Amino acid sequence: MSPLTKIAFAAVLAALAGGASAADLGKSLEVLGSVGPRGAGNEAAAAAWQEVARSDAAELPMLLAALDRANPLAANWIRTAIDAICERTLREGRSLPQTSLEQFVLETAHAPKGRRLAYEWLLQVDARAEERIVPQFLHDPSLELRRDAVARLVAQAESAGGPKETIELLKTALDAARDRDQVDTIAKSLKKRAIQVDLVRHDGFVVDWWVIGPFDNTGGKGFRAEYAPEKGFDPQAEHPGKHGPVRWRRFSSDSPEGQVDLNKALAEEMEQEKEREIVGYAAAEFHSAEPLAVQIRTASVNALKIWLNGELVDEHEVYHGGSVFDQYKAAAILQPGRNVILVKACQNAQSQDWAEVLSFQLRVCDEIGTAVHSQQKPGG
């Protein structure tokens, strides 16, 4: 056998043993990434999956990175291929590329699902990885990884040497917590220790408003009607309401949950207490130092419309269907300087006691729920 033949033969054996080349692997990943609903692309994906699953563990960073742009269906194919590679590698008595996996876990630019998968496999081969890595997740953009770090701090607080250390650990955990169950649990622990917790500020609820109403929602017509407040916010303006002229007035909610109670805010203008078939508006000025992508998150048992600077960003014509924290999420862009958030809340004709509520919560935050606060106080 000539030297060139030996080299070619060795290359073939290496390819068979180690899986596809980087170029071929990239093509197979493209096939997996093209799967769609109703089985679209599944036949080609099944063949590509076999190629990917035969890859060497050294290719794991490339496969994990493919999860960054994968749709949910494609992610399932890629994730199971990664699992197959890791399981085979460990079954054969070899180790996974620990350094590469750890680097991937800590690269926050990657998608959370890929980082989490890398972390879970790293734990299989590095018993000390959790102790070393989890503290670095405390301010991570991945909610799932951040949750681990918050839970670790809470556990440390429970076993701390003294009350002062416990409180400091709980405060740090609360500042970092974004999942509602963790926030509520930590706040409860702090309150038990006589520590005041301002969840309105932690969550970024807007509680200082201008309000006006009531307007007419007889037969539900008010949700689609364009009443005067929707045409521009002028706090000095007077508009025709359901029962006569109405004017804007200031209202600040003192609810610890950030609830804005329009029954309370508009009580003087209502013909009867907790009137039905009405529309109420609330407007808030929100100042930003720069253009900023945010989410406007709301919750209400009433039908809602939300505008930012005159642009409709969210609407839900649902009455008394239940309400949960961060029920609705809408992407929006704050402009530099003054912004105006306008809320339209509609009450229907239901007469039951439980249907008397006319209120909402609204907060401004980033994509993982970190509060974004106005850079200027109301009236400032």
mmCIF file of N, CA and C in Angstrom, residues 31 80 120 253:
data_model
loop_
_atom_site.group_PDB
_atom_site.id
_atom_site.type_symbol
_atom_site.label_atom_id
_atom_site.label_comp_id
_atom_site.label_asym_id
_atom_site.label_seq_id
_atom_site.Cartn_x
_atom_site.Cartn_y
_atom_site.Cartn_z
ATOM 1 N N VAL A 31 -30.499 20.716 7.914
ATOM 2 C CA VAL A 31 -31.670 19.870 7.637
ATOM 3 C C VAL A 31 -32.548 19.773 8.879
ATOM 4 N N THR A 80 -32.000 15.774 21.269
ATOM 5 C CA THR A 80 -31.912 14.313 21.414
ATOM 6 C C THR A 80 -30.637 13.770 20.781
ATOM 7 N N GLU A 120 -26.268 20.696 32.324
ATOM 8 C CA GLU A 120 -26.723 19.415 32.864
ATOM 9 C C GLU A 120 -25.762 18.283 32.516
ATOM 10 N N SER A 253 -52.019 54.786 43.244
ATOM 11 C CA SER A 253 -52.432 53.550 43.903
ATOM 12 C C SER A 253 -51.528 53.267 45.095
#
